[in-house]
mmCIF file of C-alpha atoms in Angstrom:
data_model
loop_
_atom_site.group_PDB
_atom_site.id
_atom_site.type_symbol
_atom_site.label_atom_id
_atom_site.label_comp_id
_atom_site.label_asym_id
_atom_site.label_seq_id
_atom_site.Cartn_x
_atom_site.Cartn_y
_atom_site.Cartn_z
ATOM 1 C CA MET Y 259 62.316 53.799 50.560
ATOM 2 C CA PRO Y 260 64.309 51.008 48.771
ATOM 3 C CA LYS Y 261 63.122 49.585 45.397
ATOM 4 C CA ARG Y 262 60.691 46.747 45.986
ATOM 5 C CA TRP Y 263 62.554 43.888 44.270
ATOM 6 C CA THR Y 264 60.999 40.720 43.079
ATOM 7 C CA TYR Y 265 62.395 37.631 41.529
ATOM 8 C CA SER Y 266 60.740 38.533 38.198
ATOM 9 C CA GLY Y 267 62.151 41.965 38.301
ATOM 10 C CA ALA Y 268 65.567 40.506 38.871
ATOM 11 C CA GLY Y 269 65.089 38.472 35.684
ATOM 12 C CA VAL Y 270 63.531 35.118 36.784
ATOM 13 C CA ASN Y 271 59.731 34.567 36.556
ATOM 14 C CA ILE Y 272 58.829 31.265 38.270
ATOM 15 C CA ASP Y 273 55.345 31.292 36.592
ATOM 16 C CA ASP Y 274 56.806 31.600 33.142
ATOM 17 C CA LYS Y 275 59.266 28.867 33.995
ATOM 18 C CA SER Y 276 56.399 26.601 35.031
ATOM 19 C CA LYS Y 277 54.567 27.381 31.724
ATOM 20 C CA ALA Y 278 57.726 26.545 29.863
ATOM 21 C CA ILE Y 279 58.208 23.242 31.773
ATOM 22 C CA GLY Y 280 54.512 22.389 30.938
ATOM 23 C CA SER Y 281 54.963 23.113 27.186
ATOM 24 C CA LEU Y 282 57.960 20.780 27.094
ATOM 25 C CA VAL Y 283 56.456 18.048 29.175
ATOM 26 C CA GLY Y 284 53.359 18.335 27.108
ATOM 27 C CA GLU Y 285 55.314 16.950 23.933
ATOM 28 C CA LEU Y 286 56.686 13.877 25.872
ATOM 29 C CA ARG Y 287 54.064 11.216 25.115
ATOM 30 C CA PHE Y 288 56.055 8.101 24.232
ATOM 31 C CA LYS Y 289 55.924 5.422 26.824
ATOM 32 C CA ARG Y 290 58.522 2.643 26.926
ATOM 33 C CA SER Y 291 57.252 -0.964 26.927
ATOM 34 C CA GLY Y 292 58.955 -3.486 29.312
ATOM 35 C CA ILE Y 293 61.205 -3.019 32.213
ATOM 36 C CA GLY Y 294 62.511 0.483 32.789
ATOM 37 C CA SER Y 295 59.124 2.368 31.991
ATOM 38 C CA MET Y 296 58.254 5.264 34.318
ATOM 39 C CA ALA Y 297 55.699 5.188 36.944
ATOM 40 C CA ARG Y 298 53.227 7.947 36.085
ATOM 41 C CA ILE Y 299 52.862 9.806 39.346
ATOM 42 C CA PRO Y 300 52.692 13.664 38.900
ATOM 43 C CA GLY Y 301 54.621 16.174 41.165
ATOM 44 C CA LEU Y 302 57.666 13.963 42.153
ATOM 45 C CA PHE Y 303 60.928 15.539 42.823
ATOM 46 C CA ALA Y 304 62.724 12.335 41.330
ATOM 47 C CA SER Y 305 61.166 10.150 38.686
ATOM 48 C CA LEU Y 306 60.332 6.478 39.677
ATOM 49 C CA ILE Y 307 61.388 3.871 37.058
ATOM 50 C CA GLU Y 308 60.035 0.442 37.311
ATOM 51 C CA PHE Y 309 62.884 -2.097 37.756
ATOM 52 C CA GLY Y 310 61.596 -5.435 39.043
ATOM 53 C CA ASP Y 311 61.111 -5.288 42.882
ATOM 54 C CA THR Y 312 62.840 -1.959 42.900
ATOM 55 C CA TYR Y 313 62.205 1.504 41.591
ATOM 56 C CA LEU Y 314 65.227 3.310 40.098
ATOM 57 C CA THR Y 315 65.124 7.106 40.306
ATOM 58 C CA MET Y 316 66.574 9.871 38.321
ATOM 59 C CA ALA Y 317 66.999 13.541 39.176
ATOM 60 C CA THR Y 318 69.092 16.389 37.480
ATOM 61 C CA ASP Y 319 69.923 19.842 38.493
ATOM 62 C CA GLY Y 320 72.679 22.448 38.411
ATOM 63 C CA VAL Y 321 74.128 25.214 40.670
ATOM 64 C CA GLY Y 322 72.737 28.295 39.007
ATOM 65 C CA THR Y 323 74.046 31.810 39.361
ATOM 66 C CA LYS Y 324 75.850 30.944 42.654
ATOM 67 C CA LEU Y 325 78.517 30.160 40.196
ATOM 68 C CA LEU Y 326 79.009 33.921 39.591
ATOM 69 C CA VAL Y 327 79.777 34.451 43.291
ATOM 70 C CA ALA Y 328 82.398 31.600 43.129
ATOM 71 C CA LYS Y 329 83.855 33.294 39.968
ATOM 72 C CA GLU Y 330 84.144 36.688 41.618
ATOM 73 C CA LEU Y 331 85.674 35.257 44.774
ATOM 74 C CA GLY Y 332 87.873 32.783 42.895
ATOM 75 C CA VAL Y 333 86.776 29.992 45.076
ATOM 76 C CA TRP Y 334 85.638 26.926 43.455
ATOM 77 C CA ASN Y 335 86.059 23.973 45.891
ATOM 78 C CA THR Y 336 82.442 24.111 47.402
ATOM 79 C CA VAL Y 337 80.111 24.415 44.449
ATOM 80 C CA GLY Y 338 80.575 20.756 43.747
ATOM 81 C CA ILE Y 339 78.992 20.104 47.076
ATOM 82 C CA ASP Y 340 75.938 22.257 45.904
ATOM 83 C CA CYS Y 341 75.693 20.293 42.618
ATOM 84 C CA ILE Y 342 75.552 17.055 44.447
ATOM 85 C CA ALA Y 343 73.167 18.466 47.056
ATOM 86 C CA MET Y 344 70.688 19.899 44.528
ATOM 87 C CA ASN Y 345 70.288 16.392 43.197
ATOM 88 C CA VAL Y 346 70.441 14.040 46.109
ATOM 89 C CA ASN Y 347 68.057 16.221 48.165
ATOM 90 C CA ASP Y 348 65.477 15.709 45.283
ATOM 91 C CA THR Y 349 66.226 12.017 45.118
ATOM 92 C CA ILE Y 350 65.530 11.363 48.801
ATOM 93 C CA CYS Y 351 62.101 13.077 48.444
ATOM 94 C CA VAL Y 352 60.672 9.631 47.279
ATOM 95 C CA ASN Y 353 62.747 7.738 49.986
ATOM 96 C CA ALA Y 354 65.164 6.738 47.466
ATOM 97 C CA GLU Y 355 69.001 6.236 48.266
ATOM 98 C CA PRO Y 356 71.479 8.049 45.999
ATOM 99 C CA MET Y 357 73.712 5.573 44.293
ATOM 100 C CA SER Y 358 75.464 7.025 41.336
ATOM 101 C CA PHE Y 359 76.157 10.453 39.895
ATOM 102 C CA VAL Y 360 77.414 11.927 36.744
ATOM 103 C CA ASP Y 361 78.559 15.522 36.385
ATOM 104 C CA TYR Y 362 78.384 17.941 33.347
ATOM 105 C CA ILE Y 363 80.660 21.001 33.099
ATOM 106 C CA ALA Y 364 80.207 23.350 30.147
ATOM 107 C CA ILE Y 365 83.197 25.801 29.921
ATOM 108 C CA ASP Y 366 84.547 28.361 27.543
ATOM 109 C CA ARG Y 367 88.163 27.157 27.930
ATOM 110 C CA PRO Y 368 89.791 24.265 29.654
ATOM 111 C CA ASP Y 369 91.208 25.133 33.047
ATOM 112 C CA ASP Y 370 92.684 22.253 34.976
ATOM 113 C CA ASN Y 371 93.091 24.255 38.267
ATOM 114 C CA LEU Y 372 89.474 25.331 38.282
ATOM 115 C CA THR Y 373 88.117 21.739 37.265
ATOM 116 C CA ARG Y 374 90.410 20.270 40.120
ATOM 117 C CA GLU Y 375 88.847 22.687 42.596
ATOM 118 C CA ILE Y 376 85.335 21.830 41.494
ATOM 119 C CA GLY Y 377 86.271 18.048 41.911
ATOM 120 C CA LYS Y 378 87.126 18.559 45.417
ATOM 121 C CA GLY Y 379 83.527 19.703 46.175
ATOM 122 C CA LEU Y 380 82.126 16.967 44.033
ATOM 123 C CA GLU Y 381 84.083 14.462 46.077
ATOM 124 C CA ARG Y 382 82.964 15.899 49.305
ATOM 125 C CA GLY Y 383 79.277 15.797 48.409
ATOM 126 C CA ALA Y 384 79.629 12.201 47.193
ATOM 127 C CA GLU Y 385 81.103 11.311 50.480
ATOM 128 C CA LEU Y 386 78.328 13.081 52.548
ATOM 129 C CA SER Y 387 75.721 11.303 50.318
ATOM 130 C CA ASN Y 388 77.400 7.864 50.270
ATOM 131 C CA MET Y 389 77.224 7.947 46.608
ATOM 132 C CA GLU Y 390 79.827 7.264 43.817
ATOM 133 C CA ILE Y 391 80.695 9.551 40.913
ATOM 134 C CA VAL Y 392 80.731 7.047 38.081
ATOM 135 C CA GLY Y 393 81.388 9.450 35.037
ATOM 136 C CA GLY Y 394 80.690 12.904 33.629
ATOM 137 C CA GLU Y 395 81.379 15.281 30.722
ATOM 138 C CA ILE Y 396 83.510 18.480 30.363
ATOM 139 C CA ALA Y 397 82.250 20.297 27.215
ATOM 140 C CA VAL Y 398 84.509 23.204 25.907
ATOM 141 C CA LEU Y 399 81.924 25.537 24.250
ATOM 142 C CA PRO Y 400 83.481 28.944 23.544
ATOM 143 C CA GLU Y 401 80.608 29.992 21.171
ATOM 144 C CA LEU Y 402 77.949 29.072 23.693
ATOM 145 C CA VAL Y 403 79.287 29.638 27.184
ATOM 146 C CA ASN Y 404 80.942 32.668 28.716
ATOM 147 C CA GLY Y 405 82.537 31.157 31.854
ATOM 148 C CA ILE Y 406 81.190 28.008 33.307
ATOM 149 C CA ASP Y 407 78.208 26.060 34.116
ATOM 150 C CA LEU Y 408 77.991 23.049 36.365
ATOM 151 C CA SER Y 409 75.221 20.531 36.627
ATOM 152 C CA GLY Y 410 74.727 16.802 37.240
ATOM 153 C CA THR Y 411 72.383 13.783 37.396
ATOM 154 C CA CYS Y 412 71.747 11.455 40.222
ATOM 155 C CA LEU Y 413 70.665 7.767 40.050
ATOM 156 C CA GLY Y 414 68.899 6.253 43.102
ATOM 157 C CA PHE Y 415 66.910 3.287 44.150
ATOM 158 C CA VAL Y 416 64.115 2.404 46.473
ATOM 159 C CA GLU Y 417 62.421 -0.918 47.206
ATOM 160 C CA ARG Y 418 58.843 -1.025 45.849
ATOM 161 C CA GLY Y 419 56.369 -0.318 48.538
ATOM 162 C CA ARG Y 420 58.848 1.905 50.341
ATOM 163 C CA GLU Y 421 58.481 4.816 48.118
ATOM 164 C CA VAL Y 422 56.975 8.119 49.331
ATOM 165 C CA THR Y 423 54.885 10.063 46.892
ATOM 166 C CA GLY Y 424 53.065 12.641 49.123
ATOM 167 C CA GLU Y 425 49.839 10.774 48.656
ATOM 168 C CA GLY Y 426 49.828 9.575 52.256
ATOM 169 C CA CYS Y 427 49.613 13.122 53.648
ATOM 170 C CA GLU Y 428 46.391 13.499 55.694
ATOM 171 C CA GLU Y 429 44.611 15.886 57.926
ATOM 172 C CA GLY Y 430 46.167 16.039 61.288
ATOM 173 C CA ASP Y 431 49.759 15.401 60.189
ATOM 174 C CA ALA Y 432 52.515 17.618 61.363
ATOM 175 C CA ILE Y 433 55.211 19.227 59.214
ATOM 176 C CA VAL Y 434 58.636 19.115 60.330
ATOM 177 C CA GLY Y 435 61.248 21.566 59.014
ATOM 178 C CA LEU Y 436 65.025 20.811 58.726
ATOM 179 C CA ARG Y 437 67.138 23.913 58.978
ATOM 180 C CA SER Y 438 69.194 25.127 56.019
ATOM 181 C CA SER Y 439 72.654 26.298 55.946
ATOM 182 C CA GLY Y 440 71.831 29.444 54.193
ATOM 183 C CA LEU Y 441 70.574 30.315 50.751
ATOM 184 C CA HIS Y 442 71.548 26.940 49.508
ATOM 185 C CA SER Y 443 71.455 27.299 45.610
ATOM 186 C CA ASN Y 444 68.272 29.128 44.916
ATOM 187 C CA GLY Y 445 67.260 32.733 44.479
ATOM 188 C CA PHE Y 446 70.787 33.902 43.799
ATOM 189 C CA THR Y 447 69.691 36.110 40.860
ATOM 190 C CA LEU Y 448 67.404 38.110 43.259
ATOM 191 C CA ALA Y 449 69.959 38.147 46.167
ATOM 192 C CA ARG Y 450 72.840 39.241 43.989
ATOM 193 C CA LYS Y 451 70.870 42.021 42.310
ATOM 194 C CA VAL Y 452 69.626 43.289 45.612
ATOM 195 C CA LEU Y 453 73.162 43.232 47.110
ATOM 196 C CA GLU Y 454 74.746 44.833 43.949
ATOM 197 C CA SER Y 455 72.103 47.583 43.623
ATOM 198 C CA SER Y 456 72.553 48.437 47.422
ATOM 199 C CA GLY Y 457 76.413 48.908 46.941
ATOM 200 C CA VAL Y 458 77.286 45.794 49.000
ATOM 201 C CA SER Y 459 80.304 44.015 47.852
ATOM 202 C CA LEU Y 460 81.233 40.264 48.463
ATOM 203 C CA GLY Y 461 84.173 41.359 50.873
ATOM 204 C CA ASP Y 462 81.832 43.419 53.178
ATOM 205 C CA ARG Y 463 81.141 42.391 56.765
ATOM 206 C CA LEU Y 464 77.522 43.202 57.633
ATOM 207 C CA LYS Y 465 75.861 43.011 61.059
ATOM 208 C CA GLY Y 466 74.745 39.530 61.925
ATOM 209 C CA LEU Y 467 76.899 37.611 59.543
ATOM 210 C CA SER Y 468 79.735 35.394 60.837
ATOM 211 C CA GLY Y 469 82.015 36.420 57.861
ATOM 212 C CA THR Y 470 81.951 38.341 54.776
ATOM 213 C CA VAL Y 471 78.875 38.544 52.496
ATOM 214 C CA GLY Y 472 80.736 36.496 49.890
ATOM 215 C CA GLU Y 473 81.488 33.672 52.368
ATOM 216 C CA GLU Y 474 77.927 33.615 53.464
ATOM 217 C CA LEU Y 475 76.579 33.436 49.948
ATOM 218 C CA LEU Y 476 79.083 30.618 49.110
ATOM 219 C CA ARG Y 477 78.120 28.481 52.085
ATOM 220 C CA PRO Y 478 77.453 24.950 50.580
ATOM 221 C CA THR Y 479 73.815 23.571 50.385
ATOM 222 C CA GLU Y 480 73.069 21.315 53.333
ATOM 223 C CA ILE Y 481 73.027 17.623 52.315
ATOM 224 C CA TYR Y 482 70.149 15.713 54.120
ATOM 225 C CA VAL Y 483 70.584 12.267 52.689
ATOM 226 C CA ARG Y 484 71.629 10.184 55.791
ATOM 227 C CA GLN Y 485 69.234 12.078 58.153
ATOM 228 C CA VAL Y 486 66.201 11.708 55.867
ATOM 229 C CA LEU Y 487 66.792 8.089 55.052
ATOM 230 C CA GLU Y 488 67.188 7.270 58.732
ATOM 231 C CA ILE Y 489 64.063 8.966 59.669
ATOM 232 C CA ASN Y 490 62.302 7.091 56.939
ATOM 233 C CA ARG Y 491 63.600 3.796 58.369
ATOM 234 C CA GLU Y 492 62.407 4.498 61.818
ATOM 235 C CA HIS Y 493 59.106 6.599 61.534
ATOM 236 C CA ALA Y 494 56.013 6.833 59.532
ATOM 237 C CA VAL Y 495 56.546 9.372 56.815
ATOM 238 C CA HIS Y 496 53.863 10.546 54.541
ATOM 239 C CA GLY Y 497 55.462 13.461 52.425
ATOM 240 C CA LEU Y 498 59.098 14.735 51.848
ATOM 241 C CA VAL Y 499 59.709 18.141 50.374
ATOM 242 C CA ASN Y 500 62.880 19.833 49.199
ATOM 243 C CA ILE Y 501 62.556 23.527 49.702
ATOM 244 C CA THR Y 502 64.339 24.850 46.518
ATOM 245 C CA GLY Y 503 63.210 26.969 43.583
ATOM 246 C CA GLY Y 504 59.548 28.101 44.530
ATOM 247 C CA GLY Y 505 60.082 27.952 48.199
ATOM 248 C CA LEU Y 506 56.985 27.017 50.147
ATOM 249 C CA ARG Y 507 55.132 26.457 46.827
ATOM 250 C CA ASN Y 508 56.952 23.117 46.718
ATOM 251 C CA LEU Y 509 54.523 21.808 49.287
ATOM 252 C CA LEU Y 510 51.830 21.852 46.665
ATOM 253 C CA ARG Y 511 53.533 18.816 45.207
ATOM 254 C CA MET Y 512 52.068 16.805 47.955
ATOM 255 C CA ARG Y 513 48.639 15.436 48.058
ATOM 256 C CA ALA Y 514 45.999 17.762 46.636
ATOM 257 C CA GLY Y 515 42.816 18.656 48.592
ATOM 258 C CA LEU Y 516 44.759 19.545 51.811
ATOM 259 C CA MET Y 517 45.966 22.823 53.288
ATOM 260 C CA TYR Y 518 49.707 22.756 54.373
ATOM 261 C CA VAL Y 519 49.829 25.453 57.223
ATOM 262 C CA ILE Y 520 53.212 26.871 58.187
ATOM 263 C CA ASP Y 521 52.297 28.394 61.627
ATOM 264 C CA ARG Y 522 55.760 28.261 63.270
ATOM 265 C CA PRO Y 523 58.453 29.073 60.616
ATOM 266 C CA VAL Y 524 61.878 28.901 61.868
ATOM 267 C CA ALA Y 525 63.809 32.234 62.355
ATOM 268 C CA PRO Y 526 65.585 32.778 59.049
ATOM 269 C CA ALA Y 527 69.365 33.287 59.219
ATOM 270 C CA PRO Y 528 70.566 36.984 59.000
ATOM 271 C CA ILE Y 529 71.335 36.779 55.307
ATOM 272 C CA PHE Y 530 67.695 36.543 54.434
ATOM 273 C CA GLY Y 531 66.884 39.529 56.494
ATOM 274 C CA ILE Y 532 69.581 41.540 54.898
ATOM 275 C CA VAL Y 533 68.388 40.807 51.356
ATOM 276 C CA GLN Y 534 64.786 41.557 52.378
ATOM 277 C CA GLU Y 535 65.593 44.773 53.900
ATOM 278 C CA LEU Y 536 67.909 46.127 51.345
ATOM 279 C CA GLY Y 537 65.513 45.019 48.410
ATOM 280 C CA GLY Y 538 62.274 45.952 50.010
ATOM 281 C CA VAL Y 539 61.175 42.344 49.260
ATOM 282 C CA GLU Y 540 57.780 41.390 50.514
ATOM 283 C CA ASP Y 541 57.252 38.282 52.608
ATOM 284 C CA ARG Y 542 55.263 36.476 49.948
ATOM 285 C CA GLU Y 543 58.153 36.990 47.590
ATOM 286 C CA MET Y 544 60.816 35.991 50.159
ATOM 287 C CA TYR Y 545 58.851 32.708 51.036
ATOM 288 C CA GLN Y 546 58.308 31.648 47.406
ATOM 289 C CA THR Y 547 61.960 32.399 46.292
ATOM 290 C CA PHE Y 548 64.179 31.388 49.175
ATOM 291 C CA ASN Y 549 64.078 28.458 51.650
ATOM 292 C CA MET Y 550 63.914 31.095 54.581
ATOM 293 C CA GLY Y 551 65.889 28.892 56.885
ATOM 294 C CA MET Y 552 63.892 25.614 56.178
ATOM 295 C CA GLY Y 553 65.740 23.596 53.623
ATOM 296 C CA PHE Y 554 63.771 20.344 53.788
ATOM 297 C CA MET Y 555 60.332 19.472 55.165
ATOM 298 C CA ILE Y 556 58.842 16.187 56.282
ATOM 299 C CA VAL Y 557 54.916 15.479 56.621
ATOM 300 C CA MET Y 558 54.337 12.958 59.164
ATOM 301 C CA PRO Y 559 51.942 11.903 62.063
ATOM 302 C CA GLU Y 560 52.247 14.375 64.958
ATOM 303 C CA ALA Y 561 53.775 11.782 67.423
ATOM 304 C CA ASP Y 562 56.523 10.911 65.012
ATOM 305 C CA ALA Y 563 57.058 14.537 64.316
ATOM 306 C CA GLU Y 564 57.502 15.331 68.035
ATOM 307 C CA ASP Y 565 60.118 12.550 68.365
ATOM 308 C CA VAL Y 566 62.030 13.599 65.323
ATOM 309 C CA ALA Y 567 62.067 17.151 66.621
ATOM 310 C CA GLU Y 568 63.434 15.962 70.009
ATOM 311 C CA ARG Y 569 65.957 13.801 68.536
ATOM 312 C CA TYR Y 570 67.574 15.979 65.928
ATOM 313 C CA GLY Y 571 69.114 19.350 66.618
ATOM 314 C CA ASN Y 572 68.267 20.712 63.200
ATOM 315 C CA ALA Y 573 64.585 19.779 63.211
ATOM 316 C CA GLU Y 574 61.437 21.454 64.510
ATOM 317 C CA ILE Y 575 57.818 21.369 63.955
ATOM 318 C CA VAL Y 576 56.854 24.202 61.760
ATOM 319 C CA GLY Y 577 53.361 23.447 60.675
ATOM 320 C CA ARG Y 578 50.275 21.110 60.317
ATOM 321 C CA VAL Y 579 47.981 19.655 57.676
ATOM 322 C CA GLU Y 580 44.290 20.712 57.535
ATOM 323 C CA LYS Y 581 41.408 20.385 55.204
ATOM 324 C CA GLY Y 582 41.467 22.950 52.488
ATOM 325 C CA LYS Y 583 43.657 23.629 49.430
ATOM 326 C CA GLY Y 584 47.016 25.263 49.082
ATOM 327 C CA VAL Y 585 49.862 26.439 51.355
ATOM 328 C CA LEU Y 586 49.258 28.954 54.146
ATOM 329 C CA LEU Y 587 51.934 30.824 55.726
ATOM 330 C CA GLU Y 588 49.935 31.580 58.775
ATOM 331 C CA PRO Y 589 52.104 34.613 60.051
ATOM 332 C CA GLY Y 590 50.995 37.181 57.492
ATOM 333 C CA GLY Y 591 47.986 35.168 56.234
ATOM 334 C CA ILE Y 592 49.825 34.407 52.826
ATOM 335 C CA VAL Y 593 48.346 31.759 50.639
ATOM 336 C CA TYR Y 594 50.006 29.873 47.663
ATOM 337 C CA ASP Y 595 47.590 28.003 45.549
ATOM 338 C CA LYS Y 596 49.619 27.182 42.537
ATOM 339 C CA TYR Y 597 53.066 25.598 41.902
#
């Protein structure tokens, strides 16, 4: 019987993280007067900033411990895609179009070959997002950093009245899932600990995988920008959810007082099953740590959802919205009631 691993047991407690965020945000009380003040709407993946007839948006995120996989493999030309993806996929959650990006690299010593390879991924991510990288910073911090950390910030925009906040979600809506490319850039502390404790190396080839374990883990995060913005232009959309850290709990950012029921989850890619089996990880933990094959979700009227699922090969209807409260993973009867 394998050890029953949890994200907390691997070193990341998402409830403690939420408390830490709350304590920080609780100290941020100052409100700017004049143009550029923030729209006070809780739960958004990207902040809305008032700017005349337009909202500007800002989102920031990093790649996380996926960088340790890149380091072990010596492959750095894809993590820039992940850095871009983690930011732009949050930006489109309010129907904002990503416009500009700045990156931040903290490193223990300058390495022009390494940063060149990272730049290749950043360039590819920017191209996939139709977004320009306008600046950045490389900080050499030998006393603070052992290795490298990569993060960035995205500036976007959306016409006022076209923003999507999740407040439009209503009973009877359908939930469309867009398939992920793999683990994306979340839950790597748990995935790595499970694989390492099971004696699995990055060069191993396990049943069900198309390549090595390392190649599967390093698969870049899917960028949904062009597809989601197109869907927003052509359909009624009530809510947009990036399934990142927290997994299905991210649906709790949508309108309160509703139950978001996932009754037909997609079949997760084999890497998820491998991690779950080797680590004895329970379903509840898997679906609140990983995307489990569903990297992005769209809440919309059923007729629109059916059209999207028919039109796009990576989309399928995975759930529905009912009266109630929380998120229900119907297979297994698992309920999440706090973000």
